[in-house]
Coordinates of C-alpha atoms and ligand atoms in Angstrom, one line a residue:
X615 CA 0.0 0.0 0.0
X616 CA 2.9 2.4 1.1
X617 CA 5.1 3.7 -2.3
X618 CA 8.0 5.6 -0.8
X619 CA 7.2 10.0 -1.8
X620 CA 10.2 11.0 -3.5
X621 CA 11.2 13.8 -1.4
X622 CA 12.8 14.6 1.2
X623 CA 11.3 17.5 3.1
X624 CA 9.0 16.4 6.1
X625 CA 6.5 18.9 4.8
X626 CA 6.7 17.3 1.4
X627 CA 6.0 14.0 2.6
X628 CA 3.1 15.2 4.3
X629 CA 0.9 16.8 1.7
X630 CA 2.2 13.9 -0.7
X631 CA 1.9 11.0 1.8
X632 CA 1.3 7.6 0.3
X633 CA -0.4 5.8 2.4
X634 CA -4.5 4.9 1.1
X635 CA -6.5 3.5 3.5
X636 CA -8.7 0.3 2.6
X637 CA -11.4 1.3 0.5
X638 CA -14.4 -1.3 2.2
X639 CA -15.5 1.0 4.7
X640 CA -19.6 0.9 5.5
X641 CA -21.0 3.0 8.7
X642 CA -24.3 4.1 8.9
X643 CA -23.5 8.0 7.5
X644 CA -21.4 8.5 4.7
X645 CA -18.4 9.7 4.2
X646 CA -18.2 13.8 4.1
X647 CA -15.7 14.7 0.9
X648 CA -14.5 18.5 0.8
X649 CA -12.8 19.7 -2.3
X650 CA -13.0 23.1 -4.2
X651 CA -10.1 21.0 -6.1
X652 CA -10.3 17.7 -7.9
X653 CA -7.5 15.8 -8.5
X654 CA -7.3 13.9 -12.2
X655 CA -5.0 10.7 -13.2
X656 CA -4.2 12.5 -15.8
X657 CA -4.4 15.2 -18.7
X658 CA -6.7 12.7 -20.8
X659 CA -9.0 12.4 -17.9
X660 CA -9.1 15.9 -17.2
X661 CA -10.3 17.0 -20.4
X662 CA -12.8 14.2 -21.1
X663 CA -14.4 14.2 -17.4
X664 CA -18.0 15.5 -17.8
X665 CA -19.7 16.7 -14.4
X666 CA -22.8 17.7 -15.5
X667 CA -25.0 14.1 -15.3
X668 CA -23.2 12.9 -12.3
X669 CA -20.6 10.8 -14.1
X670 CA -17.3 12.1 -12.7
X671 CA -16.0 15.1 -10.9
X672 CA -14.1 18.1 -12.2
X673 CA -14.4 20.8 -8.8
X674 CA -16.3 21.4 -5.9
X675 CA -18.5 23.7 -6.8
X676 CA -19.9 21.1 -9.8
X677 CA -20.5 17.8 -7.1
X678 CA -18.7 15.9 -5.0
X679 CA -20.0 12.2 -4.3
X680 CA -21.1 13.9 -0.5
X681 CA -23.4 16.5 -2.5
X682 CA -24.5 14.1 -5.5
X683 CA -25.6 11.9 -2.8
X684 CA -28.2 14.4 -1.0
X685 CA -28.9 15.5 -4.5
X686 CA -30.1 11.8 -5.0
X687 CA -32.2 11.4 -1.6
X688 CA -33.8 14.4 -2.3
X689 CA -35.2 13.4 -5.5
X690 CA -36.3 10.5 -2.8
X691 CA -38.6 12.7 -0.6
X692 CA -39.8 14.7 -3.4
X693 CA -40.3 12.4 -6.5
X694 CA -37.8 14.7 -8.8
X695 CA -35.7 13.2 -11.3
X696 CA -32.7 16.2 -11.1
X697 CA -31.6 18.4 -8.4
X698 CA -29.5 21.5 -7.5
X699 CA -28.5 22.2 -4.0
X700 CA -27.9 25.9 -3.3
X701 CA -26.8 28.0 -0.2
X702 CA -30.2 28.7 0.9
X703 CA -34.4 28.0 0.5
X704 CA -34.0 31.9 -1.3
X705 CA -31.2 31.0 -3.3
X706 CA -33.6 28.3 -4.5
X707 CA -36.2 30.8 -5.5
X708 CA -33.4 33.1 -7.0
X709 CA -31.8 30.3 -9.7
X710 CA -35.1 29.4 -10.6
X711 CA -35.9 32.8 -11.7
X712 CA -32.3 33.5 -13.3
X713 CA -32.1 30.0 -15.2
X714 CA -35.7 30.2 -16.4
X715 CA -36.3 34.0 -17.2
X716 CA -35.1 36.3 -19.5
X717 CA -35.9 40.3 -20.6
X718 CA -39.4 40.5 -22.0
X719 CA -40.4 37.9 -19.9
X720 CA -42.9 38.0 -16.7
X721 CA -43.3 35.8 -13.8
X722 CA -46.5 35.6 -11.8
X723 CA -46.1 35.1 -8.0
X724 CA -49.1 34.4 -5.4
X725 CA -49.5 37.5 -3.4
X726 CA -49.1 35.0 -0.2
X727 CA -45.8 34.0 -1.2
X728 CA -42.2 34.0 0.7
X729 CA -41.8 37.8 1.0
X730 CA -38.4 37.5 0.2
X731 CA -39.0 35.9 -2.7
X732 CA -41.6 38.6 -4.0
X733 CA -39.0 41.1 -3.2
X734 CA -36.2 38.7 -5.0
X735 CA -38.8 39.6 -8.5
X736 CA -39.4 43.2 -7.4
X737 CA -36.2 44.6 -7.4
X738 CA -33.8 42.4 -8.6
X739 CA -35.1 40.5 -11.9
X740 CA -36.9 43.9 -12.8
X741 CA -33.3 45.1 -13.4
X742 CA -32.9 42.7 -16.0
X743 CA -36.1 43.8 -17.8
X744 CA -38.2 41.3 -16.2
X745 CA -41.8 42.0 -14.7
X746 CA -43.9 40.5 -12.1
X747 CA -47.4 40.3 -11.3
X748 CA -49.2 39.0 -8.0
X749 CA -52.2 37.0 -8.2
X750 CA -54.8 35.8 -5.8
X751 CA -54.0 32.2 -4.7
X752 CA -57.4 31.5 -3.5
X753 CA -58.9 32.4 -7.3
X754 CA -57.7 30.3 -9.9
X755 CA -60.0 32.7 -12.4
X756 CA -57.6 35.2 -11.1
X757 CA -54.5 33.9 -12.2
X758 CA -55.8 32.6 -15.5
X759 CA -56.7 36.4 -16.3
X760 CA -53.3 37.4 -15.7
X761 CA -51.4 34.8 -18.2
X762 CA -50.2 36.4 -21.3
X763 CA -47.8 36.0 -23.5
X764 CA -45.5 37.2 -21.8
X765 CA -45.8 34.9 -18.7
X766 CA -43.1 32.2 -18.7
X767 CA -42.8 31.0 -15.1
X768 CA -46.0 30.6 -12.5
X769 CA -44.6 30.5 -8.8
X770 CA -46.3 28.8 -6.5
X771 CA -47.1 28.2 -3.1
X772 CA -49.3 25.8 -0.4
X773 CA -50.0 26.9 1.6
X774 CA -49.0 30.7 1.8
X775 CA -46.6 32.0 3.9
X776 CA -47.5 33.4 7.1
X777 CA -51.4 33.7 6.3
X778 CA -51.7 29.6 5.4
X779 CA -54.3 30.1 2.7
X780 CA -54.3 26.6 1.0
X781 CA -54.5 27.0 -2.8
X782 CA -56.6 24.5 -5.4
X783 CA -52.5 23.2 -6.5
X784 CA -54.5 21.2 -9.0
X785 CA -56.6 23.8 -10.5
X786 CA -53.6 25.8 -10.9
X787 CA -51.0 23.7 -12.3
X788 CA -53.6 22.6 -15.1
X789 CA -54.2 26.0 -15.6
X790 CA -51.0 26.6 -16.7
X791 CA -50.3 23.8 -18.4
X792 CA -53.0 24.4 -20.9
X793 CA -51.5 27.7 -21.6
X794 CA -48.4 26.4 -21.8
X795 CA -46.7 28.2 -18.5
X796 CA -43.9 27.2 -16.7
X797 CA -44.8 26.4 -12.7
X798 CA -42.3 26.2 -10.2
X799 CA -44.0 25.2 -6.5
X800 CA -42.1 26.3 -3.2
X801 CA -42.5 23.1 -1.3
X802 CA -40.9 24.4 1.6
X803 CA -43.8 23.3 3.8
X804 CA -45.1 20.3 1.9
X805 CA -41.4 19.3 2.2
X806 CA -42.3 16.1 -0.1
X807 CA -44.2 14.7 2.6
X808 CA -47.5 16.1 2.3
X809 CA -47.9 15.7 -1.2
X810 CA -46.3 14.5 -4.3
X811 CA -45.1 17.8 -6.1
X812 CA -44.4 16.0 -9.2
X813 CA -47.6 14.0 -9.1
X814 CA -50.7 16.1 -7.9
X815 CA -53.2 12.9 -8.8
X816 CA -51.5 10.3 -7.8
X817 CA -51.5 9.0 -11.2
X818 CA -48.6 10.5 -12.8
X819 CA -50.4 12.5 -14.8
X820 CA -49.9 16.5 -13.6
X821 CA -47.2 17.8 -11.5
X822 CA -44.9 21.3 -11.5
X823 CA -42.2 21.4 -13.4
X824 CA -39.7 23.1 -10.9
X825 CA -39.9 22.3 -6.9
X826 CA -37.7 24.8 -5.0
X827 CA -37.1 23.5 -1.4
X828 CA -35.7 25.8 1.7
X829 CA -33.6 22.3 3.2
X830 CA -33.5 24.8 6.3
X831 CA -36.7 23.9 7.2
X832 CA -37.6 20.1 8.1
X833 CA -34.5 18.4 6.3
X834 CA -32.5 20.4 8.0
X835 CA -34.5 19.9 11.3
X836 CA -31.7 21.7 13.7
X837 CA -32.3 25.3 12.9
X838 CA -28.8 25.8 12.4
X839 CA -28.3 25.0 8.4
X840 CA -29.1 27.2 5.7
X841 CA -29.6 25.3 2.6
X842 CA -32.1 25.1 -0.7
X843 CA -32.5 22.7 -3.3
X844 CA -34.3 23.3 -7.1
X845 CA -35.7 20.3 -8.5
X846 CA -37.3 18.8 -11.5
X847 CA -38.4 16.2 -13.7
X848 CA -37.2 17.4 -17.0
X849 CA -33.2 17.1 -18.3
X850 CA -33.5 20.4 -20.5
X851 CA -35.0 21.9 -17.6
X852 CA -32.5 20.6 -15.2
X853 CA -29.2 21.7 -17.7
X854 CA -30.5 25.5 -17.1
X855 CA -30.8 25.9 -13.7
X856 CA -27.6 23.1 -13.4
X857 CA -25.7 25.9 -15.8
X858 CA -26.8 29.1 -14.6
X859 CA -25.8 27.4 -10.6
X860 CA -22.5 27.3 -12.1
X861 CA -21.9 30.1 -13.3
X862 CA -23.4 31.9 -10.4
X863 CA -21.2 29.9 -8.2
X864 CA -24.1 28.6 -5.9
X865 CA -21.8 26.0 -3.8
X866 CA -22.8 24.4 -0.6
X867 CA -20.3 23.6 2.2
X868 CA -20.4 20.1 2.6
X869 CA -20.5 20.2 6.9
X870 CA -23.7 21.3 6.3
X871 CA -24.4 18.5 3.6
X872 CA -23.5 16.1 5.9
X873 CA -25.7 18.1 8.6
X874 CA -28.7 17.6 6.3
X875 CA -28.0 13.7 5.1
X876 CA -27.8 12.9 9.0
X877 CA -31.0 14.6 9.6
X878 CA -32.7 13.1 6.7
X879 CA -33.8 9.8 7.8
X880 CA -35.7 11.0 10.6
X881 CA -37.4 13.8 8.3
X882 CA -40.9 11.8 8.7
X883 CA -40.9 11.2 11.9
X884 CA -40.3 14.9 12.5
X885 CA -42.9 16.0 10.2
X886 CA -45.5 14.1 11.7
X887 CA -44.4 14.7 15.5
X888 CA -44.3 18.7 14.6
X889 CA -48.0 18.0 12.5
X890 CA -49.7 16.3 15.5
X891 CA -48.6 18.9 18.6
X892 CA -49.5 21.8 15.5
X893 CA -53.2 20.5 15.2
X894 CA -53.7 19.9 18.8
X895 CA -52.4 23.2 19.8
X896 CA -54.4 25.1 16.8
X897 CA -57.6 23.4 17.4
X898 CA -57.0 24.7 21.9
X899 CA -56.4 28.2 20.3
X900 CA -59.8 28.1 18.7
X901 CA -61.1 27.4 21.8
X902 CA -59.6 30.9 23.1
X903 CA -61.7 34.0 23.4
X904 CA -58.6 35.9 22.8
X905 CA -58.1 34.4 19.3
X906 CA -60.8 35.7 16.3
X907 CA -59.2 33.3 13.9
X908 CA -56.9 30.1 13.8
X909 CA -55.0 29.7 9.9
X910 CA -53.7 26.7 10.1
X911 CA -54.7 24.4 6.8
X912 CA -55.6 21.5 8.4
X913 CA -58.2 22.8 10.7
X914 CA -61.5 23.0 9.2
X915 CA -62.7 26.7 8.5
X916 CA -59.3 27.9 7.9
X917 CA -58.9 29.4 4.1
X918 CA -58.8 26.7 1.8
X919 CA -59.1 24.1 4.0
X920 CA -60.6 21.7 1.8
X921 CA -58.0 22.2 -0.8
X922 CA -55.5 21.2 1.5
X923 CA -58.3 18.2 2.3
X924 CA -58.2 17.0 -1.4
X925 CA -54.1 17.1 -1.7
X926 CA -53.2 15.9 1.6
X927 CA -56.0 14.7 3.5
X928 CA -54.9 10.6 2.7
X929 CA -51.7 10.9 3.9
X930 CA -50.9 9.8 7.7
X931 CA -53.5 7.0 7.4
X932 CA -55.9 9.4 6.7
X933 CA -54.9 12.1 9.2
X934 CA -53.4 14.3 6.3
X935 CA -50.7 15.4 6.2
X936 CA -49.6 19.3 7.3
X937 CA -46.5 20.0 9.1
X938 CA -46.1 22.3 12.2
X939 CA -46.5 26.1 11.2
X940 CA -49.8 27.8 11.8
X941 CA -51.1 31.6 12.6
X942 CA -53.3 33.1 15.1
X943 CA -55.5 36.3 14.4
X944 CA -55.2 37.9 17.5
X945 CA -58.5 39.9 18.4
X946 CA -58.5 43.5 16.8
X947 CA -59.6 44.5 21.0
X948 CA -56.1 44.0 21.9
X949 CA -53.3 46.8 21.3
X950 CA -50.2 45.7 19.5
X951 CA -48.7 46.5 22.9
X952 CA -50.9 43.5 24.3
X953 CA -49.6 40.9 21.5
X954 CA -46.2 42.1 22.1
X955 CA -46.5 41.5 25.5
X956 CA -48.5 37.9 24.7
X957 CA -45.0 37.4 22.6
X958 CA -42.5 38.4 24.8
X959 CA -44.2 36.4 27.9
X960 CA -44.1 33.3 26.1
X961 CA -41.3 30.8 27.7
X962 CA -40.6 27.4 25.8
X963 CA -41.5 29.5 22.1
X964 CA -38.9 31.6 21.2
X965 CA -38.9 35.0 19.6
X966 CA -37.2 33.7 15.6
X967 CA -37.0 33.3 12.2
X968 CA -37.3 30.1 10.1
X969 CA -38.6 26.6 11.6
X970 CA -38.4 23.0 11.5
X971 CA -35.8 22.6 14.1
X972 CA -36.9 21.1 17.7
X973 CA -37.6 24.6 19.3
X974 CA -41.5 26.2 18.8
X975 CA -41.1 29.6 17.5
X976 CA -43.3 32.8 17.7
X977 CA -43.4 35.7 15.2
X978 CA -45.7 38.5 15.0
X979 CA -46.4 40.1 11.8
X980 CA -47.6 43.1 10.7
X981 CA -49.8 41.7 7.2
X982 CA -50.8 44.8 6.1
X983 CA -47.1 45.7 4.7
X984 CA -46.8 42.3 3.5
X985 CA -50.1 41.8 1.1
X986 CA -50.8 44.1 -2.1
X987 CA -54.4 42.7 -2.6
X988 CA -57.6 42.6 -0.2
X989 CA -57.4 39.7 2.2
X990 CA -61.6 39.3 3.0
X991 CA -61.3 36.0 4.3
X992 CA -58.6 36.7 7.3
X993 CA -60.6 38.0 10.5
X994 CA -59.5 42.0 11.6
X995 CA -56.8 41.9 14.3
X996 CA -53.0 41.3 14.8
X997 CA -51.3 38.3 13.0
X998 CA -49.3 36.0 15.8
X999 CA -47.0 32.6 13.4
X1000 CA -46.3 29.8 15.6
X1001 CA -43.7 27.1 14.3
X1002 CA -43.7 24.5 16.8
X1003 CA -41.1 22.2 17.9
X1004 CA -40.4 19.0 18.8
X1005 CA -41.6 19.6 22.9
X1006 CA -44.5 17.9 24.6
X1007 CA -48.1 19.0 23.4
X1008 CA -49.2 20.0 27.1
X1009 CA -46.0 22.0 28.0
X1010 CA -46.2 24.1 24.9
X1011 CA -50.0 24.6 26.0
X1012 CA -49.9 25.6 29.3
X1013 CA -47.0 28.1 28.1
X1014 CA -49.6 29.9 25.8
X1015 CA -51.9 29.9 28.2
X1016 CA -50.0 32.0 30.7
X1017 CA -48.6 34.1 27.9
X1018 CA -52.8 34.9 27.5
X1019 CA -53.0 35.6 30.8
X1020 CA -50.2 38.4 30.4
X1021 CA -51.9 39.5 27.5
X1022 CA -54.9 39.7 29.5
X1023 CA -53.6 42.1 32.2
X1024 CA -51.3 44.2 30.3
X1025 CA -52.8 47.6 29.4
X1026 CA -53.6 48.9 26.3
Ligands
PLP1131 C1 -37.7 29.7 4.9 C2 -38.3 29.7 3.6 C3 -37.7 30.1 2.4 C4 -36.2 30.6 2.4 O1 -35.4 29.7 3.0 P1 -34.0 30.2 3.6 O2 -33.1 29.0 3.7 O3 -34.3 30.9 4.9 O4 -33.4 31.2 2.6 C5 -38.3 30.1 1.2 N1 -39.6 29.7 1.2 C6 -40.3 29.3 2.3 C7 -41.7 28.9 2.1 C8 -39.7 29.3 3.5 O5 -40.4 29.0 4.6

């Protein structure tokens, strides 16, 4: 095993060591390769090595077997075929809009979608001559009205972010395809558990063509990685976003790969765990005289609940399926002085951005900066967005109500 380095400086036969450790090695988590260089046996290899369908490796930033192989369990969860992994869920959003768009085009966005991904359209593709428009993600009509020919690329979202209006996926996705549209689905929150992206019907017949995944969320699961993937089912659609990640230089750090590949076994188990505390505390809130309105898409009444019903309702043995994020509308009686101090009294949830990791969150929002159309079917008052961890139901219960209590007793 051990050729003698032909040198004779220590530091020499350091770098250049010869020794190559057995290569049958199984464990139950994979190895963890870091490289922003490749090494090649030789020039022929080096010119004839082709990274872009996963057949050998030329630098870091194009795959290392550590990245192709969350790549490959990705397309696991979510039912793609190809798949990107960038430095962040927005990074996500952002190749999919510079490897699919170009001037002259326009992009239609939900107006209940990832504000930083509105604002990603707003003032960053518009300076490369590319409009937006928001439609209403409860109205299909609405966004069929707003297709023209210069729409390329439908975002979409289920639910939406912070308000958790579920949209009719299926009524929107075949509204684009009959026109011929581009979708790409954030399925941050669906996480490829909830539903199929790629396969709406269960029958292979409709899907997205683009899923854009924040891996910060769920995958993640620790609150401490920021990573995205984009995914798809089509090769021609894959090679642009694969190219334009290139040459934007989109790599991920591959401590946090590994972070994400331990993590993604138990991504189920987590889902469901986060899903069943979620409902049970949602369905207490409702029960709260404090609270006008509970958003949460798997509790009956909420907006679009029976959209959610129709996509994810079989999973879970019937339970559906609906991970652990859901907003309160705090009554319009209390001062924003009130719900600050119902946030800041609150224990075991912590005041943060992001979820999916094992701590319960609180975040309150003020909607009216966040929407540009009319929002008739959200109650008047103070928006509160709970993502909840992986604690005990009762715990997490008994700290909101005594955060009510505060709420209760501070003044107006
Ligand atoms: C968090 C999130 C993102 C952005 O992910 P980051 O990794 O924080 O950039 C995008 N979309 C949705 C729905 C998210 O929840």
């Amino acid at each position: 095993m051990k050729a003698p380095v032909p040198a004779s400086d220590i530091s020499t036969r350091l770098i250049h060591h010869a020794y190559t450790p057995p290569a049958e090695f199984a464990a139950p988590q994979p190895g963890v390769f870091k490289a922003s260089t490749v090494i090649f046996p030789n020039v022929a290899a080096m010119r004839a090595r082709d990274w872009k369908d996963k057949s050998g490796y030329t630098y870091g930033l194009h795959g290392t077997p550590t990245t192709f192989l969350l790549e490959e369990r990705l397309c696991e969860l979510e039912g793609g075929t190809e798949c990107v992994l960038v430095p962040s869920g927005l990074a996500a959003i952002a190749t999919v809009g510079l490897a699919l768009l170009k001037v002259g085009d326009e992009v239609l966005i939900p107006d209940n979608a990832y504000g930083p991904g509105k604002d990603f359209a707003v003032v960053e593709l518009a300076r490369y001559g590319i409009t937006h428009a928001f439609f209403d993600a409860l109205n299909p009509d609405d966004l069929a009205q707003r297709i023209t020919p210069k729409t390329r690329l439908v975002w979409l979202e289920a639910p939406g972010s912070v308000t958790m209006e579920f949209p009719d996926l299926i009524a929107q996705v075949r509204i684009c395809r009959e026109r011929g549209v581009l979708t790409a689905l954030d399925n941050t929150w669906g996480a490829g558990l909830a539903f199929a992206p790629f396969d709406l019907l269960g029958d292979g017949s409709l899907g997205v063509d683009v899923s854009a995944h924040a891996l910060t969320k769920y995958p993640s699961g620790g609150g401490d990685v920021l990573m995205g993937s984009v995914m798809t089912r089509s090769n021609a659609l894959h090679m642009k976003i694969k190219l334009t990640h290139m040459r934007l230089g989109l790599g991920v750090g591959a401590n946090d790969v590994e972070a994400v590949l331990r993590s993604l076994p138990s991504v189920e188990l987590r889902y469901a765990a986060h899903d069943r505390v979620a409902r049970e505390l949602a369905h207490w809130l409702q029960t709260q005289p404090a609270i006008a309105q509970v958003l949460h898409p798997a509790v009956e009444g909420s907006p679009g609940h029976e959209h959610w019903r129709a996509l994810c309702g079989a999973a879970n043995a019937g339970q559906g399926a609906a991970a652990g994020l859901f907003s309160v509308m705090i009554d319009a009686r209390y001062s924003q002085a009130q719900v600050d101090a119902f946030c800041d009294a609150l224990r075991l949830f912590k005041l943060g951005y992001s979820w999916g990791g094992p701590i319960s969150l609180v975040v309150p929002y003020h909607l009216p900066s966040m929407r540009s159309g009319p929002t008739p079917h959200l109650k008047p008052g103070t928006l509160v967005r709970f993502a909840i961890g992986l604690e005990a139901a009762p715990d997490l219960r008994a700290d909101l109500a005594q955060a009510l209590e505060v709420m209760e007793r501070t003044p107006a």
